[in-house]
């Protein structure tokens, strides 16, 4: 059943989705379990518009800094700051729009893996 999120739940959705950007084997089934109660379109939007812009660089470095999990408080603050900067600057919105399109292309497999692990609700 799809439902809206509290701020605390949103933070844990961020944290669950950030697991796709750590330098270990990703448990997509676990990410799906933690996010399947919400609207899949909203989860996909959060993945590419909020989490990926903050976390993607971890997968793009030769030696990733984050191996097992992102720090929840740091992650929330980094996403909040990114969203605040995007809202405050038209140039930043344009830059981020391009970045998001690239992230959706580059990391398409992440959403494919998460969504195929969602259970079908009858």
XYZ file of C-alpha atoms in Angstrom:
122
model
C 0.000 0.000 0.000
C 1.389 3.376 -1.000
C 1.439 6.124 1.603
C 3.034 9.493 2.186
C 6.175 9.896 4.278
C 6.986 11.726 7.471
C 10.332 13.552 7.631
C 11.764 10.662 9.644
C 10.553 8.105 7.107
C 11.960 10.211 4.277
C 15.347 10.213 6.010
C 15.287 6.419 6.181
C 14.269 6.225 2.510
C 17.301 8.400 1.742
C 19.455 6.059 3.785
C 18.050 2.928 2.129
C 18.568 4.347 -1.373
C 22.083 5.518 -0.516
C 23.061 1.862 -0.073
C 23.125 1.620 -3.875
C 26.137 3.967 -3.843
C 28.421 2.173 -1.375
C 31.510 0.199 -2.312
C 30.153 -3.211 -1.369
C 27.747 -5.659 -2.949
C 24.374 -3.927 -3.023
C 21.362 -5.685 -1.519
C 18.660 -4.393 -3.875
C 16.091 -6.677 -2.286
C 16.670 -4.977 1.081
C 16.371 -1.523 -0.506
C 13.096 -2.606 -2.134
C 11.743 -3.952 1.180
C 12.531 -0.643 2.891
C 10.867 1.492 0.198
C 8.036 -0.613 -1.248
C 5.297 0.880 0.951
C 5.616 4.201 -0.866
C 4.711 5.349 -4.364
C 7.343 3.826 -6.696
C 7.364 6.954 -8.868
C 8.170 9.069 -5.819
C 10.920 6.662 -4.736
C 12.431 6.835 -8.221
C 12.264 10.639 -8.129
C 13.915 10.714 -4.701
C 16.625 8.340 -5.937
C 17.678 10.448 -8.916
C 16.749 13.981 -7.786
C 17.814 13.878 -4.131
C 20.010 10.902 -3.231
C 22.082 10.288 -6.366
C 23.273 13.910 -6.731
C 24.775 13.658 -3.239
C 26.011 10.040 -3.301
C 27.072 9.274 -6.886
C 30.635 10.521 -6.506
C 31.318 7.681 -4.086
C 31.042 5.217 -6.987
C 33.087 7.376 -9.322
C 36.284 7.601 -7.309
C 39.142 5.145 -7.624
C 39.027 4.400 -3.910
C 35.513 5.143 -2.595
C 35.327 6.822 0.790
C 32.079 5.129 1.849
C 32.398 1.351 1.975
C 29.521 0.100 4.087
C 26.951 2.867 4.725
C 26.478 6.613 4.574
C 26.090 8.428 7.895
C 22.364 9.165 8.227
C 22.704 12.658 9.723
C 25.361 13.726 7.222
C 23.287 12.324 4.362
C 20.149 14.205 5.478
C 22.107 17.436 5.878
C 23.877 17.072 2.522
C 20.591 16.433 0.703
C 18.890 19.312 2.513
C 21.758 21.645 1.539
C 21.656 20.464 -2.085
C 17.900 21.087 -2.270
C 18.282 24.497 -0.622
C 21.032 25.506 -3.087
C 18.932 24.274 -6.007
C 15.953 26.310 -4.835
C 18.037 29.472 -4.335
C 19.757 29.573 -7.726
C 18.388 29.346 -11.261
C 21.850 28.431 -12.524
C 22.088 25.635 -9.964
C 18.671 24.318 -11.050
C 19.854 24.161 -14.668
C 23.119 22.465 -13.671
C 21.298 19.967 -11.464
C 18.716 19.239 -14.157
C 21.541 18.192 -16.480
C 23.216 16.207 -13.705
C 19.968 14.395 -12.892
C 19.455 13.398 -16.538
C 22.990 12.014 -16.611
C 22.447 10.172 -13.309
C 19.214 8.645 -14.623
C 21.154 7.363 -17.638
C 24.366 6.323 -15.866
C 22.666 4.644 -12.930
C 19.532 3.330 -14.664
C 20.462 -0.151 -13.463
C 19.943 0.898 -9.833
C 16.243 1.622 -10.334
C 15.869 -1.479 -12.512
C 17.274 -3.646 -9.710
C 15.240 -1.999 -6.947
C 11.935 -2.027 -8.822
C 12.194 -5.644 -9.909
C 12.396 -6.578 -6.218
C 9.143 -4.833 -5.291
C 6.397 -7.257 -4.345
C 3.193 -6.868 -6.286
C 0.353 -5.677 -4.065
C -3.063 -7.161 -4.815
